[in-house]
GROMACS .gro file of C-alpha atoms in nm:
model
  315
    1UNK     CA    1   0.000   0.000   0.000
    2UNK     CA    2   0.128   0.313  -0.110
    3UNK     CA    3   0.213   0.568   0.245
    4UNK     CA    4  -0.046   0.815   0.343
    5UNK     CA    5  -0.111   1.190   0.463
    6UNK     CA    6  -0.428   1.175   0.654
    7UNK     CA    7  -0.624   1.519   0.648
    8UNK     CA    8  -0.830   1.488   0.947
    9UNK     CA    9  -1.145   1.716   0.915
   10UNK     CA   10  -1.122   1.749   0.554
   11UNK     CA   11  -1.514   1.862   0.546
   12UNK     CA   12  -1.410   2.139   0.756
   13UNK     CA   13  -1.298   2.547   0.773
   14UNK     CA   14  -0.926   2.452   0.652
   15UNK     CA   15  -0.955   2.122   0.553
   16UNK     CA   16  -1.092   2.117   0.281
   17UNK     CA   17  -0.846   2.376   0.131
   18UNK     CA   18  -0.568   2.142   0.238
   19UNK     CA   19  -0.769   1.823   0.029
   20UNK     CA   20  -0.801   2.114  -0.280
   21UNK     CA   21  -0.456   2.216  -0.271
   22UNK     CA   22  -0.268   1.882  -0.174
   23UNK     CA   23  -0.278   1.706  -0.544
   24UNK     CA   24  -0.096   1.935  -0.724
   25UNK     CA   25   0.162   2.019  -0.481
   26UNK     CA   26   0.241   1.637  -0.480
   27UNK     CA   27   0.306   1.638  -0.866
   28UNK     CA   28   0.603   1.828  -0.796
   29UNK     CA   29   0.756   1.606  -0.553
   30UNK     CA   30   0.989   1.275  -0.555
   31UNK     CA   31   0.717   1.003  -0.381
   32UNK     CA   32   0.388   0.995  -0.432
   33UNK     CA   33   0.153   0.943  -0.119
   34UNK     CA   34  -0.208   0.916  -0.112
   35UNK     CA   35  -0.423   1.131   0.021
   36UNK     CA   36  -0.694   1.031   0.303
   37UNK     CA   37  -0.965   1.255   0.357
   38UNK     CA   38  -1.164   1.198   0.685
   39UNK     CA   39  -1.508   1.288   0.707
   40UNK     CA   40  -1.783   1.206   0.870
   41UNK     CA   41  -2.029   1.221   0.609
   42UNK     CA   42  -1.891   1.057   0.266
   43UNK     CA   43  -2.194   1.188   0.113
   44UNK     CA   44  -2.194   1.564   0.180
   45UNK     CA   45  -2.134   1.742  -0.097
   46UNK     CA   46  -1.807   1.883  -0.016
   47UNK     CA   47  -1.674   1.513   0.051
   48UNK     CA   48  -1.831   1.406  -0.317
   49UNK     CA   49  -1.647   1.685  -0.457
   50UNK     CA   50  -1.309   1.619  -0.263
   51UNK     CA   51  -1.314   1.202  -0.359
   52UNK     CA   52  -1.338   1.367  -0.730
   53UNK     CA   53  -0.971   1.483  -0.683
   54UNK     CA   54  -0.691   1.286  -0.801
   55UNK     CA   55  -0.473   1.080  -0.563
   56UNK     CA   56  -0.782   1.119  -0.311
   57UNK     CA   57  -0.957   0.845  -0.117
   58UNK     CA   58  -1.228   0.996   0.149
   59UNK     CA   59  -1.318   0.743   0.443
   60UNK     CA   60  -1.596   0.797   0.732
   61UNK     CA   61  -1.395   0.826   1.025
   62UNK     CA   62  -1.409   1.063   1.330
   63UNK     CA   63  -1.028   1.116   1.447
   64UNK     CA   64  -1.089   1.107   1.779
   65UNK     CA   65  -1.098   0.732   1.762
   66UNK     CA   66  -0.855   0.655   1.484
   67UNK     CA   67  -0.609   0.428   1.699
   68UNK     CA   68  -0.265   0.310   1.665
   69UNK     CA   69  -0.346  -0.005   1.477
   70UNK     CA   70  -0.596   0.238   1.244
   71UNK     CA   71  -0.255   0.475   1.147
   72UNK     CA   72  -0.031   0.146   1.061
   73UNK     CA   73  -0.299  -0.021   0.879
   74UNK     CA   74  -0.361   0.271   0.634
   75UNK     CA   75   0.037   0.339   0.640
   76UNK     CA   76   0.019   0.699   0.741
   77UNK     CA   77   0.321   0.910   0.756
   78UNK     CA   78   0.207   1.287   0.754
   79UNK     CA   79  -0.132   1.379   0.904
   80UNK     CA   80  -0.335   1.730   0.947
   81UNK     CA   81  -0.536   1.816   1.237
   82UNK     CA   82  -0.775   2.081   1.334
   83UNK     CA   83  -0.901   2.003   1.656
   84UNK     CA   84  -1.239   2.178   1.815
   85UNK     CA   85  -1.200   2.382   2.142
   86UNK     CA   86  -1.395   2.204   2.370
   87UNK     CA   87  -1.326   2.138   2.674
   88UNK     CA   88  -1.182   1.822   2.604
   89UNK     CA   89  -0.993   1.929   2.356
   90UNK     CA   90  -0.641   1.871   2.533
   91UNK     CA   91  -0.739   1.459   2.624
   92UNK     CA   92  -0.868   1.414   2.236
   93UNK     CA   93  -0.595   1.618   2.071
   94UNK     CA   94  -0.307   1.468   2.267
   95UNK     CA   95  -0.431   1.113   2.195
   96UNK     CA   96  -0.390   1.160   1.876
   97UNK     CA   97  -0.091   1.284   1.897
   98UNK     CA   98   0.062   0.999   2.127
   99UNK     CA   99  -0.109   0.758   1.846
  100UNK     CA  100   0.029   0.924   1.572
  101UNK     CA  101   0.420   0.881   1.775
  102UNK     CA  102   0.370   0.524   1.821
  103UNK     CA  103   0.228   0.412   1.495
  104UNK     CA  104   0.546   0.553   1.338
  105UNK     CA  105   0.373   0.880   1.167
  106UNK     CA  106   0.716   1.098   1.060
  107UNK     CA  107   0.500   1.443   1.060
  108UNK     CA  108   0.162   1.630   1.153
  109UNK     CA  109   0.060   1.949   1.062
  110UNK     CA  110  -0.189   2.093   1.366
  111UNK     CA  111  -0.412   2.459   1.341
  112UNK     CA  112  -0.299   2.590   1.684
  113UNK     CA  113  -0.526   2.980   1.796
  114UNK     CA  114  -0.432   3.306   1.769
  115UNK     CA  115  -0.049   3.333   1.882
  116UNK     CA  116  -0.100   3.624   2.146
  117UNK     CA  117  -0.345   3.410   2.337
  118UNK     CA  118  -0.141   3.081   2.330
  119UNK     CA  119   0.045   3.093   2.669
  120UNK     CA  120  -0.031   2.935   3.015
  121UNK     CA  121  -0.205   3.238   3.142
  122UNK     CA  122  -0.439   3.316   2.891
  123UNK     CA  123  -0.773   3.423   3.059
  124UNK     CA  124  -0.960   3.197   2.815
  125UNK     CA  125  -0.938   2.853   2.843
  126UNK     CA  126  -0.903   2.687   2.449
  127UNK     CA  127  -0.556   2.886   2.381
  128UNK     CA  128  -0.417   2.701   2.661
  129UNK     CA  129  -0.555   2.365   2.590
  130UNK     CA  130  -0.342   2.441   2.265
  131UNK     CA  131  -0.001   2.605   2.447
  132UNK     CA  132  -0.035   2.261   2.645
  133UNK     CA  133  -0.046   2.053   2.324
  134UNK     CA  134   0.276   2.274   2.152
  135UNK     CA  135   0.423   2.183   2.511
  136UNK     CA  136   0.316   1.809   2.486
  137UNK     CA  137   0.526   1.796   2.147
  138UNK     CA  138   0.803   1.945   2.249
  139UNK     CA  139   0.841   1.733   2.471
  140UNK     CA  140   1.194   1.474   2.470
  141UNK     CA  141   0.912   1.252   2.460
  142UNK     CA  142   0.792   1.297   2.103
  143UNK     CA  143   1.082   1.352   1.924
  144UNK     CA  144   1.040   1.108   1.669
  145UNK     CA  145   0.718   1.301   1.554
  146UNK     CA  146   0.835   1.566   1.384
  147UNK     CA  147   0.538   1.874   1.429
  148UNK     CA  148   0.414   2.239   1.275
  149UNK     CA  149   0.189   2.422   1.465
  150UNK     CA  150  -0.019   2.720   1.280
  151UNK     CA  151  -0.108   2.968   1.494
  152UNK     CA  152  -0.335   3.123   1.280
  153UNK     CA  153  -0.571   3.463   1.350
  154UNK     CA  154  -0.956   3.492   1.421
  155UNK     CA  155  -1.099   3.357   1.103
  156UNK     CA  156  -1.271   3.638   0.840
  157UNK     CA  157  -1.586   3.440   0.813
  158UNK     CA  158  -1.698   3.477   1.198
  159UNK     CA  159  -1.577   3.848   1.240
  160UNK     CA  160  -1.754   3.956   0.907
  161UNK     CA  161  -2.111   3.705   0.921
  162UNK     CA  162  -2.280   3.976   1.143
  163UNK     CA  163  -2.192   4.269   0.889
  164UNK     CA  164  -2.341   4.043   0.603
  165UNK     CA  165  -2.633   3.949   0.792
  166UNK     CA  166  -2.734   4.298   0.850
  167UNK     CA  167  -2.701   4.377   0.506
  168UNK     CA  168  -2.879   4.095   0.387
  169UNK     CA  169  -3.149   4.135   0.607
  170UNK     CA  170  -3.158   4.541   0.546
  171UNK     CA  171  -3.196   4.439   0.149
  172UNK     CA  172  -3.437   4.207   0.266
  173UNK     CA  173  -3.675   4.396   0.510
  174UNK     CA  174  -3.524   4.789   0.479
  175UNK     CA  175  -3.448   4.740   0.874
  176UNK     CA  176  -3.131   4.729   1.078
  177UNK     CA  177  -3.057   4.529   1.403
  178UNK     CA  178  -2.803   4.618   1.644
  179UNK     CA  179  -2.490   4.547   1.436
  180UNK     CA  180  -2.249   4.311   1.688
  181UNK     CA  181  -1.946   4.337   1.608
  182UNK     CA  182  -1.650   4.111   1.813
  183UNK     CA  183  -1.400   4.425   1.737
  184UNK     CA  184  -1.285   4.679   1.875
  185UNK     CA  185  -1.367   5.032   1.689
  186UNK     CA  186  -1.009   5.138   1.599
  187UNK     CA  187  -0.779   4.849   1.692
  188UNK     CA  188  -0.638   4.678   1.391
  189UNK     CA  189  -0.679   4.325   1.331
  190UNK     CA  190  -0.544   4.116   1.067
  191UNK     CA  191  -0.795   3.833   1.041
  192UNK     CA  192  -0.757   3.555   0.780
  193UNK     CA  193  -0.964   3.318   0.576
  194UNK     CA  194  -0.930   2.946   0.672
  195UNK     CA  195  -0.855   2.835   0.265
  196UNK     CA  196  -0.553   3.052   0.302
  197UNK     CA  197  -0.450   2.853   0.633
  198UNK     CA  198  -0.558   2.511   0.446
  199UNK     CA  199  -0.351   2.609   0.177
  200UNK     CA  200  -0.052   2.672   0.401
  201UNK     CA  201  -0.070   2.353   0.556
  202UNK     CA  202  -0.084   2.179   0.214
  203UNK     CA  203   0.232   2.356   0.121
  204UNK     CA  204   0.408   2.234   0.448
  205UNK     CA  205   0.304   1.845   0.436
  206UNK     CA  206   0.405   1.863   0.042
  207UNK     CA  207   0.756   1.953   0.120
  208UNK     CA  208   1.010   1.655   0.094
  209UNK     CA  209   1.250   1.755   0.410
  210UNK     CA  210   1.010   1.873   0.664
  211UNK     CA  211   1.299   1.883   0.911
  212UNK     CA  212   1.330   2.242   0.868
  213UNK     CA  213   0.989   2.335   0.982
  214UNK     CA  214   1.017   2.076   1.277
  215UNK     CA  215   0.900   2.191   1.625
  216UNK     CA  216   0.792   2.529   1.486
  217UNK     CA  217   0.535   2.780   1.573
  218UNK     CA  218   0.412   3.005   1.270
  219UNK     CA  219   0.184   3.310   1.320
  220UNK     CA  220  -0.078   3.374   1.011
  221UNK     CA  221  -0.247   3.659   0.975
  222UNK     CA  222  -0.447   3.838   0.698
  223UNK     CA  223  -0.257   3.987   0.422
  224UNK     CA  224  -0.480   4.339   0.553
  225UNK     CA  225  -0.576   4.461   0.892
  226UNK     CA  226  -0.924   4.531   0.955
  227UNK     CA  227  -1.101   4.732   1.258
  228UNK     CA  228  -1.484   4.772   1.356
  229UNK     CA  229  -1.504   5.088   1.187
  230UNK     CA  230  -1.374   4.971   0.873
  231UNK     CA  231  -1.649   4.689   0.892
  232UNK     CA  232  -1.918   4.955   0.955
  233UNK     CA  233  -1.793   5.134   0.668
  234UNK     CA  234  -1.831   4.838   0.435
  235UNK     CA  235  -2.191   4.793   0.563
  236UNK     CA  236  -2.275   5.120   0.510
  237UNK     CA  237  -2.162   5.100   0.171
  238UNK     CA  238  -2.383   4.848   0.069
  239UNK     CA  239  -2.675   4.946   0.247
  240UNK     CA  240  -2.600   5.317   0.135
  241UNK     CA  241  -2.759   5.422   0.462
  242UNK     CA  242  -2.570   5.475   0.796
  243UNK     CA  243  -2.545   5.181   1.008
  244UNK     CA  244  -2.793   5.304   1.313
  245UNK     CA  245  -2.644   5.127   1.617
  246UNK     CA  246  -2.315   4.929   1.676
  247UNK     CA  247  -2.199   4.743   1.946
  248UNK     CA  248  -1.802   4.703   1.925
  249UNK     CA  249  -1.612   4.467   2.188
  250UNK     CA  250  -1.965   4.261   2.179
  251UNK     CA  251  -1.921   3.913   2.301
  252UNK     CA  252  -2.298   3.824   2.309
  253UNK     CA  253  -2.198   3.531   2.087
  254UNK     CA  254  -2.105   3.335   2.421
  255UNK     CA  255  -2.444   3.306   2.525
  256UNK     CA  256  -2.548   3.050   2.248
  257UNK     CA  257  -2.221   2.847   2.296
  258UNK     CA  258  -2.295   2.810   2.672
  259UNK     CA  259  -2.650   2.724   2.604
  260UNK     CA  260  -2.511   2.409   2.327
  261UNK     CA  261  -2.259   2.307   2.603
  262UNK     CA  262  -2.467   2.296   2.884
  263UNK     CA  263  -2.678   2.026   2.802
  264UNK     CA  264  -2.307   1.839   2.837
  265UNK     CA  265  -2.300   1.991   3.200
  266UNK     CA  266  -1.953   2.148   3.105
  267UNK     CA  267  -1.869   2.433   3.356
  268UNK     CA  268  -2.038   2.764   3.310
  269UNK     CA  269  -1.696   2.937   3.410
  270UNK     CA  270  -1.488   2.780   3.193
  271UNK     CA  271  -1.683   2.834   2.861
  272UNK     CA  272  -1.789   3.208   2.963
  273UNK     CA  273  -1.387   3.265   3.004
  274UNK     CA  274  -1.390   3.231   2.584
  275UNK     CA  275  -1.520   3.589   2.657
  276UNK     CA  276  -1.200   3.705   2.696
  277UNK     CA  277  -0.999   3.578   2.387
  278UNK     CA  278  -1.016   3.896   2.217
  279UNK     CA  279  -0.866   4.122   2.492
  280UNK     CA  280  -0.530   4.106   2.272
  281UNK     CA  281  -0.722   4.189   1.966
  282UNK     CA  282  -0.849   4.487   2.132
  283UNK     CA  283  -0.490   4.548   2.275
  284UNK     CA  284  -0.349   4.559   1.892
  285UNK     CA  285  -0.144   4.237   1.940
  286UNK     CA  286  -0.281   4.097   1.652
  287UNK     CA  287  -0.206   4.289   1.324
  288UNK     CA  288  -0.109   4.156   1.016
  289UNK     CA  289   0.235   4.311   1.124
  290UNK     CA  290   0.327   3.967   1.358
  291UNK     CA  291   0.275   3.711   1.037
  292UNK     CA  292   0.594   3.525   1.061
  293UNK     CA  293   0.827   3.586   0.783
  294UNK     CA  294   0.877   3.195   0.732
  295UNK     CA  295   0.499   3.202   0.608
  296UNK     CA  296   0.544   3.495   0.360
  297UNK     CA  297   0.797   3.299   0.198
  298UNK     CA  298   0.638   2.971   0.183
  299UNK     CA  299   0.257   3.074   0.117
  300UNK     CA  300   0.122   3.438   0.176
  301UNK     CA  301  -0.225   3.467   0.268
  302UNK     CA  302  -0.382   3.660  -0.047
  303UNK     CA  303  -0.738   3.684   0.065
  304UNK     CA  304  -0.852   4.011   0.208
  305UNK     CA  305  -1.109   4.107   0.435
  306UNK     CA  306  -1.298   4.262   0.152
  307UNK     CA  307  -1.259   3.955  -0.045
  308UNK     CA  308  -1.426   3.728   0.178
  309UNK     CA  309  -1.691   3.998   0.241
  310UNK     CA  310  -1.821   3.981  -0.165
  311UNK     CA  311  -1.776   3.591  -0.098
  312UNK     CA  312  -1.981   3.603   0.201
  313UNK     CA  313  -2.243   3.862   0.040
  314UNK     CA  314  -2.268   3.611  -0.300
  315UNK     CA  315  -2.383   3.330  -0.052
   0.00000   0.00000   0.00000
């Protein structure tokens, strides 16, 4: 059986972009691997489309049970991982992980959180799930697992939804809701769109000597910074109306998540502490101006916030 790079959530925000991108970065190279794209729903139409691509096989499989055995028997050797931030993120994630090091895999790929956040005293509780797992890796312990870990900003689609829902619903109705935005009003913020991150990882699993990217930490952001008031510009632009009341800093958002993760009696203080993730973006830690230089080289992110605004708007 010919090795294997196993794209674990390939359905997902940056997977798929790695499945897309993967192919015809491996034409250029000296082996040929297949690609495994894990899903759990062969039949969605994003997994049709994906087993469509050459050199692609997509299996049901949810990664938080792929074993030891499960790695050898499909011979995998390079793997990408996005984990969720749930609570139990850090006991799913690092199983993986210790799999992956004992079935032999030479190199994963992981999608870390904003790199101003991921440190042992961030106030919110999913960067440090992820500062433990960089930790966990770096470990003596796992050297034989050669690791990347993409620290990538807060992803354009989630900062910009509320500003195309208003605008939508504006075209739609002629009235405005309170427009929520997660920014600040002035403090620049260089989010990024998760096909640019995909495509990053695709570029580092492609390479053949990984070693030089081993036990790194790479900050992506944007190629463009972006602030609330640029956002309520946009709006206003396409509404051709002033936006009537905005709510910067808003993290109203949390209420929702609680109410899906209570019914799984996780603690009320740990998931509320998510409320505090975007303190540093409001501090201006997070501009495009901390991308590290290692990702310019390799694969600048193109896509700008108002290019995933017209996406968004087309939808």
């Amino acid at each position: 059986m010919t090795p294997s790079i196993l794209i674990a959530g390939s359905t997902g925000n940056t997977g798929r972009a790695v499945v897309q991108t993967l192919p015809k970065l491996l034409q250029s190279t000296q082996f040929g691997h297949r690609i495994i794209a894990l899903t759990r729903s062969s039949s969605s139409p994003v997994a049709q489309e994906l087993a469509k691509l050459p050199g692609v096989e997509v299996i049901e499989q949810n990664w938080v049970e792929i074993t030891t055995d499960w790695l050898r028997e499909h011979q995998v050797v390079r793997a990408f991982i996005a984990s969720h931030n749930a609570p139990n993120q850090f006991a799913e994630e690092s199983t993986f992980h210790l799999n992956a090091l004992n079935a032999g895999v030479k190199y994963v790929v992981r999608i870390s959180t904003t790199a101003a956040n991921v440190r042992p005293d961030c106030p919110a509780y999913y960067p440090r799930q992820h500062w433990a797992i960089e930790a966990l890796l770096g470990s003596p312990e796992f050297n034989n697992l050669q690791w990347t870990s993409l620290q990538p900003n807060v992803f354009s689609p989630l900062i910009l939804s509320p500003a195309i829902e208003l605008i939508k619903k504006y075209h739609k109705t002629g009235e405005q809701d309170t427009l929520r935005l997660m920014l600040s009003e002035d403090a620049p913020v260089g989010i990024i769109d998760p096909d640019d991150v995909g495509v990053i990882a695709a570029y580092l699993l492609s390479r053949d000597d990984t070693s030089v990217h081993n036990k790194t930490k790479y900050v992506l952001n944007g190629p463009e910074d972006i602030t609330g008031k640029k956002i309520v510009d946009m709006v206003e632009q396409h509404i051709g109306t002033p936006v009537k009341d905005v709510s910067y800093k808003d993290v109203s958002f949390i209420d929702a998540m609680y109410e899906q993760y209570a019914a799984t009696n996780q603690s009320k203080n740990v998931i509320y502490s998510t409320t505090r993730a975007l303190e540093t973006a409001w501090e201006g830690k997070c501009s495009s101006a901390t991308t590290s230089k290692e990702i310019l080289e390799l694969a600048a992110p193109k896509r700008t916030p108002a290019d995933v605004f017209k996406t968004l708007l087309e939808e």
